[in-house]
mmCIF file of C-alpha atoms and ligand atoms in Angstrom:
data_model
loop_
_atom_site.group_PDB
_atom_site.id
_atom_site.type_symbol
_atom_site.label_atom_id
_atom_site.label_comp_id
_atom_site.label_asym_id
_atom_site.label_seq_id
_atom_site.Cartn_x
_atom_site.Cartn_y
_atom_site.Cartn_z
ATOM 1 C CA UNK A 24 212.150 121.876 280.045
ATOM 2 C CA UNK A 25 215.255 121.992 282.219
ATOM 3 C CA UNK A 26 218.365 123.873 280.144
ATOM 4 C CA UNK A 27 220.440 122.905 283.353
ATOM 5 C CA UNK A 28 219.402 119.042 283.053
ATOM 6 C CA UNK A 29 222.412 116.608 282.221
ATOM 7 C CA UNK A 30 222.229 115.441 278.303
ATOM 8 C CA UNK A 31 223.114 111.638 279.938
ATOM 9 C CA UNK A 32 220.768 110.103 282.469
ATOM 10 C CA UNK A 33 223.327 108.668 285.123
ATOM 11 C CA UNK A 34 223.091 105.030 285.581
ATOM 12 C CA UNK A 35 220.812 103.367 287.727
ATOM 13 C CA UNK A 36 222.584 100.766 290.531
ATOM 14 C CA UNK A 37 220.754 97.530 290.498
ATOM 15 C CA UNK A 38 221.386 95.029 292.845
ATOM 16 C CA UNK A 39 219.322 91.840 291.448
ATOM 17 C CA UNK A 40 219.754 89.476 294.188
ATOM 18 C CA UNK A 41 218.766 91.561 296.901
ATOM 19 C CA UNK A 42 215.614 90.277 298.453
ATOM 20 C CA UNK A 43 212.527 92.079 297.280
ATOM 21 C CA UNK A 44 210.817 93.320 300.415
ATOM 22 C CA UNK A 45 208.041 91.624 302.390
ATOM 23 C CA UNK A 46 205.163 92.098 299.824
ATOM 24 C CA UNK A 47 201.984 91.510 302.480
ATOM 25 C CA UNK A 48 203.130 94.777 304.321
ATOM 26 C CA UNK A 49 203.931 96.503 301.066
ATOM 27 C CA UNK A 50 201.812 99.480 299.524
ATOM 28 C CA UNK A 51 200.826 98.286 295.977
ATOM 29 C CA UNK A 52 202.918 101.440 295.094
ATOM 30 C CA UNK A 53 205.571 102.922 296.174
ATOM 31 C CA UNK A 54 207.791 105.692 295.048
ATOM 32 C CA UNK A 55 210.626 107.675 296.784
ATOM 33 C CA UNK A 56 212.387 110.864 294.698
ATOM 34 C CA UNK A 57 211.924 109.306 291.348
ATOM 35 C CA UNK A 58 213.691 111.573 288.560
ATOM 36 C CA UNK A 59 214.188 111.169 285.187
ATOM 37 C CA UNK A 60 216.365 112.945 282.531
ATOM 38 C CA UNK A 61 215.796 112.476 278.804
ATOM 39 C CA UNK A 62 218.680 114.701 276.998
ATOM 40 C CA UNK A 63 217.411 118.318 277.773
ATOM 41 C CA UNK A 64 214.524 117.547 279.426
ATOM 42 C CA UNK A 65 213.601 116.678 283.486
ATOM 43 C CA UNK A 66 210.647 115.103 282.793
ATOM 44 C CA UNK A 67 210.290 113.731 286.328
ATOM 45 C CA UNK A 68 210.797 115.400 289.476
ATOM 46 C CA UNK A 69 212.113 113.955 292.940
ATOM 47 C CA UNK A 70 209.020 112.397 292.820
ATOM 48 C CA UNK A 71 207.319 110.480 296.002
ATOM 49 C CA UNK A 72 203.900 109.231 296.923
ATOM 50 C CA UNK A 73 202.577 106.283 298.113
ATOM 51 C CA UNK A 74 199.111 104.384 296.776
ATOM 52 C CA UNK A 75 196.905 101.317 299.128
ATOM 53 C CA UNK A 76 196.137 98.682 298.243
ATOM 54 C CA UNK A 77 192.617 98.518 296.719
ATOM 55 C CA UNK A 78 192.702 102.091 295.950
ATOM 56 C CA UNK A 79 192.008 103.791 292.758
ATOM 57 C CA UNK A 80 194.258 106.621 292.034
ATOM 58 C CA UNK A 81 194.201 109.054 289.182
ATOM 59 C CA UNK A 82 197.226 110.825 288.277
ATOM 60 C CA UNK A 83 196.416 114.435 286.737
ATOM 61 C CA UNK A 84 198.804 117.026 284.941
ATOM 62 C CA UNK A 85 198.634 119.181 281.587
ATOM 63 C CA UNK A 86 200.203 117.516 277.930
ATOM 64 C CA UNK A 87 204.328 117.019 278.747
ATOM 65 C CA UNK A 88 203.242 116.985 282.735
ATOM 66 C CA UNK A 89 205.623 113.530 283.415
ATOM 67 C CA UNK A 90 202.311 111.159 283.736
ATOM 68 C CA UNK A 91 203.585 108.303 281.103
ATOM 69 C CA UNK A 92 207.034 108.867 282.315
ATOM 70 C CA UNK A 93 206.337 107.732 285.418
ATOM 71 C CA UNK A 94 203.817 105.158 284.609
ATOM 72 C CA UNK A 95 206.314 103.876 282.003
ATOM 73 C CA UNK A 96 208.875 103.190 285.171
ATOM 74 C CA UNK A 97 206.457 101.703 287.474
ATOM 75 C CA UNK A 98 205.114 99.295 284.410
ATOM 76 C CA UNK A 99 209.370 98.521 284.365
ATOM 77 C CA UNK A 100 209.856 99.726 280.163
ATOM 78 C CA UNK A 101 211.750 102.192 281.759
ATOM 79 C CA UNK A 102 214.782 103.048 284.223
ATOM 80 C CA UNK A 103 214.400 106.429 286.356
ATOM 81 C CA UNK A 104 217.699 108.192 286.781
ATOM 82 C CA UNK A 105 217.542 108.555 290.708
ATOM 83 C CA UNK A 106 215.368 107.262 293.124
ATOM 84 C CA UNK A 107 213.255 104.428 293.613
ATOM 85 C CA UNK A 108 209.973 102.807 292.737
ATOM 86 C CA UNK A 109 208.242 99.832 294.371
ATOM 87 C CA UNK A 110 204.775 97.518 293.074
ATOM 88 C CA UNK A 111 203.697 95.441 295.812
ATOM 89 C CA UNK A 112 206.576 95.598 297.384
ATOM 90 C CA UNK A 113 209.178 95.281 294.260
ATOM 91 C CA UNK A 114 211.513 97.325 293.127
ATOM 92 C CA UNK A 115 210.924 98.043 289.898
ATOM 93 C CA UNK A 116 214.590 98.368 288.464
ATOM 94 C CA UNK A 117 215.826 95.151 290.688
ATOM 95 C CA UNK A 118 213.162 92.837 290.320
ATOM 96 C CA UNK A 119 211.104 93.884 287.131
ATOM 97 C CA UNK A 120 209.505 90.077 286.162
ATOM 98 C CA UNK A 121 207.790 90.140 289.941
ATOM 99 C CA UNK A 122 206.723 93.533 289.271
ATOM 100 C CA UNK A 123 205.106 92.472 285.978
ATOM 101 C CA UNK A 124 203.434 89.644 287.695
ATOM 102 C CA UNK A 125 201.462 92.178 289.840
ATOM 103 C CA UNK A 126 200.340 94.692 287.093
ATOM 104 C CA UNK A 127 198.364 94.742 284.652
ATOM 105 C CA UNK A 128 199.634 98.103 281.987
ATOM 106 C CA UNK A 129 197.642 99.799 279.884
ATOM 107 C CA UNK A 130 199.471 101.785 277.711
ATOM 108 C CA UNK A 131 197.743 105.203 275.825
ATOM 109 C CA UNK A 132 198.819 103.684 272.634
ATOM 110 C CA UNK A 133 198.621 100.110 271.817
ATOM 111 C CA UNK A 134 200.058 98.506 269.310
ATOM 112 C CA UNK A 135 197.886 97.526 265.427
ATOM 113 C CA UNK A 136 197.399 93.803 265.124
ATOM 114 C CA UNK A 137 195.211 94.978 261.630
ATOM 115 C CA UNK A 138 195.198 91.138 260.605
ATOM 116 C CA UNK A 139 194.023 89.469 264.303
ATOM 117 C CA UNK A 140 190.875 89.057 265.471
ATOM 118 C CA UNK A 141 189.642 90.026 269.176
ATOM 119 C CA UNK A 142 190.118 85.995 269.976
ATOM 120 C CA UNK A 143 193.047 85.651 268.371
ATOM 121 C CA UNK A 144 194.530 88.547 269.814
ATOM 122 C CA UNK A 145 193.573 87.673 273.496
ATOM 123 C CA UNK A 146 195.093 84.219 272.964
ATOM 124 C CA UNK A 147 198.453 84.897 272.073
ATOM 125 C CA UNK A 148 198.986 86.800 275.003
ATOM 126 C CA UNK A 149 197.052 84.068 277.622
ATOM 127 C CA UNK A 150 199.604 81.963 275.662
ATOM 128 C CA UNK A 151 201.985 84.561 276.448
ATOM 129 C CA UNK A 152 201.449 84.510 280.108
ATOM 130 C CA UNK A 153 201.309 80.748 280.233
ATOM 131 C CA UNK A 154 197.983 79.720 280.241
ATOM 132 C CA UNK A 155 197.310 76.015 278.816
ATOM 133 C CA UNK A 156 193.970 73.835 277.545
ATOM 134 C CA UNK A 157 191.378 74.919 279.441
ATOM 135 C CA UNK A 158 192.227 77.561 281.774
ATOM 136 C CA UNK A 159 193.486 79.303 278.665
ATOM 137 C CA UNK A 160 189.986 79.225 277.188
ATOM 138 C CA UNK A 161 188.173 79.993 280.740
ATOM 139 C CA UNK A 162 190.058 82.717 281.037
ATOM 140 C CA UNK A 163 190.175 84.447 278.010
ATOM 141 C CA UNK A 164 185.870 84.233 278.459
ATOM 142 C CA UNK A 165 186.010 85.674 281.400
ATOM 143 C CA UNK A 166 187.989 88.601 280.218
ATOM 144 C CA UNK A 167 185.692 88.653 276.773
ATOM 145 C CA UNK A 168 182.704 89.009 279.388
ATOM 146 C CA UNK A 169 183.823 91.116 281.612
ATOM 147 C CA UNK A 170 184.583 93.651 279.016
ATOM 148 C CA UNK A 171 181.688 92.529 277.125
ATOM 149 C CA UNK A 172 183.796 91.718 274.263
ATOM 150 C CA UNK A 173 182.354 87.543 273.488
ATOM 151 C CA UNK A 174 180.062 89.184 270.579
ATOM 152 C CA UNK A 175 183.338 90.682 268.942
ATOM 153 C CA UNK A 176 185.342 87.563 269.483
ATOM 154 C CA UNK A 177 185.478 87.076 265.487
ATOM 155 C CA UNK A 178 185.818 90.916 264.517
ATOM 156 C CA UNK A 179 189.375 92.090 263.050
ATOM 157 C CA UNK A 180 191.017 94.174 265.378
ATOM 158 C CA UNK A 181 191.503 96.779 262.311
ATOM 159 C CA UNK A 182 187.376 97.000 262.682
ATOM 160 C CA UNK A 183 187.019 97.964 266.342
ATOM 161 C CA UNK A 184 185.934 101.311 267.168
ATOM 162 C CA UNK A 185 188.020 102.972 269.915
ATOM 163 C CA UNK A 186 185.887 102.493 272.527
ATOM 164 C CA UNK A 187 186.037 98.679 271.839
ATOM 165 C CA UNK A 188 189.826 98.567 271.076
ATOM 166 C CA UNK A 189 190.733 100.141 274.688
ATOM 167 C CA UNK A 190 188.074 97.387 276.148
ATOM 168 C CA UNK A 191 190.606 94.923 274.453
ATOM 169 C CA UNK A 192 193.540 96.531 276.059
ATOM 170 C CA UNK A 193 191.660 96.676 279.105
ATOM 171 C CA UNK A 194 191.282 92.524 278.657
ATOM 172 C CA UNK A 195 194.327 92.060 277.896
ATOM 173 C CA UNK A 196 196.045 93.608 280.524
ATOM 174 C CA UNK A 197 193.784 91.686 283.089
ATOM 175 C CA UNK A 198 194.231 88.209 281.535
ATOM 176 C CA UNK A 199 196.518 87.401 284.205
ATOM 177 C CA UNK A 200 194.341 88.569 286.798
ATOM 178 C CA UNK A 201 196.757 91.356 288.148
ATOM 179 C CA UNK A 202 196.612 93.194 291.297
ATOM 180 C CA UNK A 203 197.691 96.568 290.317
ATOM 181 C CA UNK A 204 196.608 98.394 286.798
ATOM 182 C CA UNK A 205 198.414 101.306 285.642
ATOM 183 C CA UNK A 206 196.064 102.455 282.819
ATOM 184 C CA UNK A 207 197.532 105.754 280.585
ATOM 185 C CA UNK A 208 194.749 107.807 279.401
ATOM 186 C CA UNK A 209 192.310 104.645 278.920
ATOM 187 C CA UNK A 210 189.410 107.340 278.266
ATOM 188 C CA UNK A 211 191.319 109.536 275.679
ATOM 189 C CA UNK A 212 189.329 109.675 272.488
ATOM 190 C CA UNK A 213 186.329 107.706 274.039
ATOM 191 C CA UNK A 214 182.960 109.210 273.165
ATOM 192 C CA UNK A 215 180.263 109.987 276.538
ATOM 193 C CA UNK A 216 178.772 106.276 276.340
ATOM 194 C CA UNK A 217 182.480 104.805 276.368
ATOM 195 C CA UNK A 218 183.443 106.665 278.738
ATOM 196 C CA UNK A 219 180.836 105.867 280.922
ATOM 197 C CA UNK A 220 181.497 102.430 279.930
ATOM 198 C CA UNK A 221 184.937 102.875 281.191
ATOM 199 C CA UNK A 222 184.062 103.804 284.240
ATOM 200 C CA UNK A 223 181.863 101.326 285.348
ATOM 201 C CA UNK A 224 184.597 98.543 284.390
ATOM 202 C CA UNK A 225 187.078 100.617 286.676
ATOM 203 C CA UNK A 226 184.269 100.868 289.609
ATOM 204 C CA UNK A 227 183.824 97.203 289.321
ATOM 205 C CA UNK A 228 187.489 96.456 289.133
ATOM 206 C CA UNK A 229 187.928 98.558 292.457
ATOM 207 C CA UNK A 230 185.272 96.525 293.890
ATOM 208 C CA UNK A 231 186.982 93.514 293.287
ATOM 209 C CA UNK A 232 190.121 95.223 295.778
ATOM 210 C CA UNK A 233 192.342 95.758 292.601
ATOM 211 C CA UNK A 234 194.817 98.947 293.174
ATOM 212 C CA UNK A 235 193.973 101.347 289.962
ATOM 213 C CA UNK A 236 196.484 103.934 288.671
ATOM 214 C CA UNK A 237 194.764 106.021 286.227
ATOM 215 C CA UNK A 238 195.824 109.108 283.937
ATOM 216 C CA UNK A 239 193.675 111.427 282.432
ATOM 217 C CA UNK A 240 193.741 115.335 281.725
ATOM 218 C CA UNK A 241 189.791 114.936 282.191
ATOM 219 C CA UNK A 242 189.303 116.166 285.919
ATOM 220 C CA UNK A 243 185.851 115.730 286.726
ATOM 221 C CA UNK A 244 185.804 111.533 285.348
ATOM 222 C CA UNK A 245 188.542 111.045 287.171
ATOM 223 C CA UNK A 246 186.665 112.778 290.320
ATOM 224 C CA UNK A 247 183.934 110.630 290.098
ATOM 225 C CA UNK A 248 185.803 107.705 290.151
ATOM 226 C CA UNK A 249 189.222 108.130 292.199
ATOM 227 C CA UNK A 250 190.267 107.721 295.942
ATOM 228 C CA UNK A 251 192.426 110.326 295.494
ATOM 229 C CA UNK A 252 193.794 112.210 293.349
ATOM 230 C CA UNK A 253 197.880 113.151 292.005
ATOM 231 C CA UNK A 254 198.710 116.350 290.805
ATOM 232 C CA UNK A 255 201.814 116.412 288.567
ATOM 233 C CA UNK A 256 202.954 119.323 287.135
ATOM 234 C CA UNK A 257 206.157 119.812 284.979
ATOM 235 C CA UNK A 258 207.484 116.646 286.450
ATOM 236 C CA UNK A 259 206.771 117.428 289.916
ATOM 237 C CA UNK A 260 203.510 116.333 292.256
ATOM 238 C CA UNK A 261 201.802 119.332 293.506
ATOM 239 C CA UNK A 262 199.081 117.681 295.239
ATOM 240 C CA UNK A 263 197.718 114.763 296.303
ATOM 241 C CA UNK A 264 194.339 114.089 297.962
ATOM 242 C CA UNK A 265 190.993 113.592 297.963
ATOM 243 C CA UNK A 266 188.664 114.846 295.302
ATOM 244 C CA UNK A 267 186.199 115.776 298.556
ATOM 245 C CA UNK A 268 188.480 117.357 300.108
ATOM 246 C CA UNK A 269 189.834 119.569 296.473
ATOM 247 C CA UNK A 270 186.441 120.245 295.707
ATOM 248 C CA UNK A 271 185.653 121.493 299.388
ATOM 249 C CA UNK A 272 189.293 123.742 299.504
ATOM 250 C CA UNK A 273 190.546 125.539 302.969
ATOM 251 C CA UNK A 274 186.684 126.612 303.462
ATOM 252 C CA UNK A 275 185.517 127.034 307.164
ATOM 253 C CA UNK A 276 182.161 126.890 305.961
ATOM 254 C CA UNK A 277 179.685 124.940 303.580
ATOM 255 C CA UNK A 278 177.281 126.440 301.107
ATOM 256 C CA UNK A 279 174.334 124.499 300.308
ATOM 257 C CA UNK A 280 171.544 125.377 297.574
ATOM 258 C CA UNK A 281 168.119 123.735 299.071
ATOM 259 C CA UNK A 282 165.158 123.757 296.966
ATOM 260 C CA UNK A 283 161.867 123.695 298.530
ATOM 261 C CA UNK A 284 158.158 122.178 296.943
ATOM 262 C CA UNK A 285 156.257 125.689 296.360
ATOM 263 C CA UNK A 286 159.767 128.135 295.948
ATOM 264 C CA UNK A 287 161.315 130.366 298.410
ATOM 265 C CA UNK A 288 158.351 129.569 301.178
ATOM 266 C CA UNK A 289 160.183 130.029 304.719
ATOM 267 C CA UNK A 290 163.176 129.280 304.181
ATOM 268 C CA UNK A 291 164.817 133.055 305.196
ATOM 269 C CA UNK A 292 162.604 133.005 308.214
ATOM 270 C CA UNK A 293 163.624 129.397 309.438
ATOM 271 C CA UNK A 294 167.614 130.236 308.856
ATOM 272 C CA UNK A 295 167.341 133.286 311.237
ATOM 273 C CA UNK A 296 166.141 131.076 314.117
ATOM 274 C CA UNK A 297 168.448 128.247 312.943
ATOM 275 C CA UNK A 298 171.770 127.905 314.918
ATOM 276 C CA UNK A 299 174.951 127.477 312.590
ATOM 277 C CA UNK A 300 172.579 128.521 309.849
ATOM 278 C CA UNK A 301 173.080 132.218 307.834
ATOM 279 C CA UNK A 302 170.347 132.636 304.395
ATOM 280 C CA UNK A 303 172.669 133.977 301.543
ATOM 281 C CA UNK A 304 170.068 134.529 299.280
ATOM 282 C CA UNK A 305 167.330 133.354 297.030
ATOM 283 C CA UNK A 306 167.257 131.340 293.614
ATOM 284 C CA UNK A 307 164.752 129.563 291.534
ATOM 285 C CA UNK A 308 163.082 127.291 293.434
ATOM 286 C CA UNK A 309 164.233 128.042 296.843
ATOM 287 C CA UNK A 310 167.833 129.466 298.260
ATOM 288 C CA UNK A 311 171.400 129.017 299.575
ATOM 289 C CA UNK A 312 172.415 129.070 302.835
ATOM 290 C CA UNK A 313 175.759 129.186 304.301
ATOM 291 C CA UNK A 314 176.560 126.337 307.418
ATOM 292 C CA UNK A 315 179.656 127.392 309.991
ATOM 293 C CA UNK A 316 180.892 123.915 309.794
ATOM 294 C CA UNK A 317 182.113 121.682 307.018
ATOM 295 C CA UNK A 318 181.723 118.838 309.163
ATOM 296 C CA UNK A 319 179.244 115.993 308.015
ATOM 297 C CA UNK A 320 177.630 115.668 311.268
ATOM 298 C CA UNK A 321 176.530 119.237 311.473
ATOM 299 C CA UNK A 322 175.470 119.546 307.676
ATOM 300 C CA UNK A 323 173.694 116.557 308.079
ATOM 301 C CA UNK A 324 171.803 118.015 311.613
ATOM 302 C CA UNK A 325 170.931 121.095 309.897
ATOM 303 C CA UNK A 326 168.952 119.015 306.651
ATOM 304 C CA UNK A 327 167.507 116.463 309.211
ATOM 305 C CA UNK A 328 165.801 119.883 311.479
ATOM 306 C CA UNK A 329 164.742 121.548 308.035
ATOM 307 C CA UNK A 330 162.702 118.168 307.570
ATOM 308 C CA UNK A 331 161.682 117.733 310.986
ATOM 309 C CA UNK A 332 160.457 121.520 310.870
ATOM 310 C CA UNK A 333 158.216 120.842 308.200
ATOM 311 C CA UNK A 334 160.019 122.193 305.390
ATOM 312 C CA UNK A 335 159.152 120.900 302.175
ATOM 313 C CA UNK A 336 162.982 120.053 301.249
ATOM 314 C CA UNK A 337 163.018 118.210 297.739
ATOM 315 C CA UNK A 338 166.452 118.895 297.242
ATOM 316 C CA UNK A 339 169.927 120.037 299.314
ATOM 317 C CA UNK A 340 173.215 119.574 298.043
ATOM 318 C CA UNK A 341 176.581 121.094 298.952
ATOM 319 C CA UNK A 342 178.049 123.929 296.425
ATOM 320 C CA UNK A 343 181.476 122.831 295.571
ATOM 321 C CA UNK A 344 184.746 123.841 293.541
ATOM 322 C CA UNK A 345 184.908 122.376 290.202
ATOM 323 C CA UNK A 346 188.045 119.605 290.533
ATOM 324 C CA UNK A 347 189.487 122.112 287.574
ATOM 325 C CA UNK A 348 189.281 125.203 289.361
ATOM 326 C CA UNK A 349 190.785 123.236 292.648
ATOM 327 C CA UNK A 350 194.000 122.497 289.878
ATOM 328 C CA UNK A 351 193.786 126.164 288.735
ATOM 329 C CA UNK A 352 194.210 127.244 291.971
ATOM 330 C CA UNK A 353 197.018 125.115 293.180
ATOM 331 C CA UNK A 354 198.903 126.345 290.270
ATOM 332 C CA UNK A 355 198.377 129.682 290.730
ATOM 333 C CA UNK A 356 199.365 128.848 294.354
ATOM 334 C CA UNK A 357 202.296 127.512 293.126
ATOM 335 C CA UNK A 358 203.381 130.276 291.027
ATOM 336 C CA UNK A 359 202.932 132.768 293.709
ATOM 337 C CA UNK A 360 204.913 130.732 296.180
ATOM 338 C CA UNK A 361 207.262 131.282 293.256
ATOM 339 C CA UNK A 362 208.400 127.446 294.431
ATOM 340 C CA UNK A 363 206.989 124.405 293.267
ATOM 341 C CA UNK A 364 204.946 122.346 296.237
ATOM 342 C CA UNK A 365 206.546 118.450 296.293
ATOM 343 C CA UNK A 366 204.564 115.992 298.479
HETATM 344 P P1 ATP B 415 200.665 113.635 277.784
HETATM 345 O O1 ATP B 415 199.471 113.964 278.625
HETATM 346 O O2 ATP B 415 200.823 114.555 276.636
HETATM 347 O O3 ATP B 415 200.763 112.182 277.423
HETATM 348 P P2 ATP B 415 202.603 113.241 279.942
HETATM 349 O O4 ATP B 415 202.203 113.941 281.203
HETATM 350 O O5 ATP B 415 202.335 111.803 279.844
HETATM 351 O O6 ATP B 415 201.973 114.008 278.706
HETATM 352 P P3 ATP B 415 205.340 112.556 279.395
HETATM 353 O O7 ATP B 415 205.036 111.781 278.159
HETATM 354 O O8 ATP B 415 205.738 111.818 280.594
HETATM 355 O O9 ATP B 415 204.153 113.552 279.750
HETATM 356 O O10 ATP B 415 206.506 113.574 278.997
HETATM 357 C C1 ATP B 415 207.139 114.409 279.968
HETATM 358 C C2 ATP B 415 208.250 115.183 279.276
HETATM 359 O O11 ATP B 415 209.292 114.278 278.927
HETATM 360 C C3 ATP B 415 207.819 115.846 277.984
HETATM 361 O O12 ATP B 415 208.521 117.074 277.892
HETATM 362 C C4 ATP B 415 208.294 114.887 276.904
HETATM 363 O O13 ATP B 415 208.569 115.562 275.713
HETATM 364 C C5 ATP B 415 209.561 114.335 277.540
HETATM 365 N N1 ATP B 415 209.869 112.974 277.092
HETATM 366 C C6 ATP B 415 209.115 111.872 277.305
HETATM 367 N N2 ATP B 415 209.714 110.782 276.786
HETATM 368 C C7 ATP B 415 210.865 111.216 276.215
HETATM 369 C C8 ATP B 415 211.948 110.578 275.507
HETATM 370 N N3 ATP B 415 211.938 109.280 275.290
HETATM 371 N N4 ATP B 415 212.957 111.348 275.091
HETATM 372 C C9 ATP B 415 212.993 112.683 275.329
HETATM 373 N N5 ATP B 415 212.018 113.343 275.990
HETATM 374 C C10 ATP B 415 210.970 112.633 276.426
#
């Protein structure tokens, strides 16, 4: 909340006929010190980042953050107050039918259609979009399939669960085979087995070289499944990188917890002759040592000699931050700074 924000959000200048820019070289997003004002409230922040193509992004902030603010702009159903937003190289405000042509939107609430059923529904938008005859029914199987949605074909939208009805959304924002989705929440309200669901649609669809801009609140999905990730905090981005690289922080060193066949067995003894090795101390079924390096080279060196040594490794994996600690601490960077941190 922003007491000093204007109650008006200026206009926007919009020049339609200038040329949208060369879209081969374009990112499949681009935005430069997007703001928006709603009457009272900056809900978007001199915003700028930039998103590959073929990446999959999540975008991460608290309730009220700015995350279907912005999304809302870059899908074009709405106009930022300042600054500028690009989708494969259009402007969002200037050329808004190109920019729908690339994306596929996925809004966090979609709209009732109690009285359709799942085939029904997917045709009027194909028919929408201008599909015809045949390609109209190829395509609307292919989308059915791909979200494995042909056994539901028949069943009245009003009788979908909620895992099911965000697989429709999902289909229907890919009927026209986009190449940027901007999906709000897609997981909200999905049990464990949708979810996972979810995510295996979004691998697949990142396979496939589409550019995914996801939200979610839910850190660790997102982690599993994102490029990088986008802080956003009270309209503004506070970080942006990758989930490696948040869970592994500033640390000079890595910790890894090695378990052994038989316990503890030499594991002590073999660190003090190890270089770049240092025991921390014992657990369970073996112990944690700490490596000087966070390089992958040298933490990969230091598993292959415990092998070639004969140590009976049956498991060594690198101790990391939790993705919601790494936020945590950003904020509480943040708030010590006394500044917010914009990208
Ligand atoms: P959530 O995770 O709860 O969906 P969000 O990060 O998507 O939150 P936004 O919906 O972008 O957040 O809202 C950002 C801020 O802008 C909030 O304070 C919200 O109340 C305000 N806001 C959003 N849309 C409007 C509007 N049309 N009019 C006035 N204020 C709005």
């Amino acid at each position: 909340m922003n007491d000093s924000a204007p109650l008006e959000a200026p206009a926007v200048v919009t020049n339609p006929s200038a040329p949208s820019t060369d879209r081969k070289e374009a990112h499949a997003i681009e935005v430069r010190h997007l703001s928006r004002w709603f009457p009272g409230v900056h809900a978007v922040r001199d915003v700028s980042f930039t998103v590959e193509r073929g990446q999959v992004i999540g975008f991460v902030g608290a309730n009220g953050a700015g995350k279907t603010t912005t999304m809302r702009i870059l899908a074009t159903l709405d106009h930022p107050t300042s600054g500028e937003a690009h989708v494969c190289g259009h402007n969002v405000v200037t050329h808004p039918a190109e920019v729908r042509r690339c994306i596929g939107w996925m809004p966090d609430h979609y709209g009732t259609y109690s009285h359709m059923t799942v085939l029904e529904y997917l045709d009027f938008f194909a028919r929408a979009l201008g599909y015809k005859g045949n390609e109209r029914i190829e395509r609307i199987a292919e989308v059915m399939e791909f979200t494995d949605l042909t056994g539901l074909a028949d069943r009245l939208i009003d009788a979908l669960s909620k895992g099911m009805g965000q697989r429709l959304c999902l289909g229907r924002a890919l009927l026209h085979d986009p190449e940027v989705l901007i999906l709000d929440e897609p997981a909200a309200g999905l049990d464990p087995k949708a979810r996972v669901e979810l995510k295996h649609l979004i691998r697949i669809l990142a396979q496939e070289g589409k550019t995914v801009f996801i939200s979610s609140h839910i850190l660790s999905e997102l982690g599993e499944m994102c490029d990088s990730l986008l802080f956003i905090n009270q309209g503004r981005i506070i970080h942006h990188g990758s989930a490696e690289s948040l869970r592994r922080g500033n640390a000079a060193t890595s910790v890894v917890e090695v378990q052994l066949a038989g316990g503890l067995g030499r594991l002590a003894e073999w660190a003090a002759l190890s270089p770049h090795v240092t025991f921390r101390e014992a657990t369970k079924s073996g112990g944690r040592i700490e490596i000087d390096s966070v390089e992958p080279e040298v933490i990969a060196s230091v598993l292959r000699r415990m092998v070639n040594e004969g140590l009976p490794v049956t498991d060594f994996h690198l101790q990391e931050r939790k993705l919601e600690d790494a936020f945590i601490e950003i904020l509480g960077e943040i708030e010590a700074a006394g500044m917010p941190i914009v990208s």
